[in-house]
């Protein structure tokens, strides 16, 4: 893992750890994690390998990213206040997020520090033809995790804001009628 890889992974963990306290869903909330994974995607994704079971591996890793991102989002609290959405990551959300990011870190460290021959053997046995399949799968896993989590949280935040607006309209209407 390069220094930049460490910075991106640790920044993704820090983003969710920061959300243990309530955070407003605003442009910074969305763009910071998207920017990190977009940079990784443009740096690492070149041509997606399609030979053998490369696409299967990439698909499985991407699905794992969708799963971790979605579950992390669903395990977060969302509320609306004064027309804005706020998110707070509960312990389960943080744990799932760290498990997703941590699994990528652990795999990279394992593959680079003595586990490379096991990865090569596994790849050969399962018809994975190139190391690029692993790289692309792990990058797409991160991308899927971030996009899924953000999409669900933004959607839940918009629902909370709409619910807040409709309840305040109902209260005002009721107050007018009862006066």
mmCIF file of N, CA and C in Angstrom, residues 88 91 106 123:
data_model
loop_
_atom_site.group_PDB
_atom_site.id
_atom_site.type_symbol
_atom_site.label_atom_id
_atom_site.label_comp_id
_atom_site.label_asym_id
_atom_site.label_seq_id
_atom_site.Cartn_x
_atom_site.Cartn_y
_atom_site.Cartn_z
ATOM 1 N N UNK A 88 -26.084 10.825 12.321
ATOM 2 C CA UNK A 88 -25.180 10.398 13.389
ATOM 3 C C UNK A 88 -24.948 8.904 13.213
ATOM 4 N N UNK A 91 -22.764 2.947 16.790
ATOM 5 C CA UNK A 91 -21.651 2.001 16.892
ATOM 6 C C UNK A 91 -21.644 0.958 15.804
ATOM 7 N N UNK A 106 -6.447 -4.892 5.242
ATOM 8 C CA UNK A 106 -5.901 -6.189 5.665
ATOM 9 C C UNK A 106 -5.501 -7.034 4.464
ATOM 10 N N UNK A 123 -5.981 -17.372 -6.988
ATOM 11 C CA UNK A 123 -6.356 -16.804 -8.293
ATOM 12 C C UNK A 123 -6.272 -17.860 -9.383
#
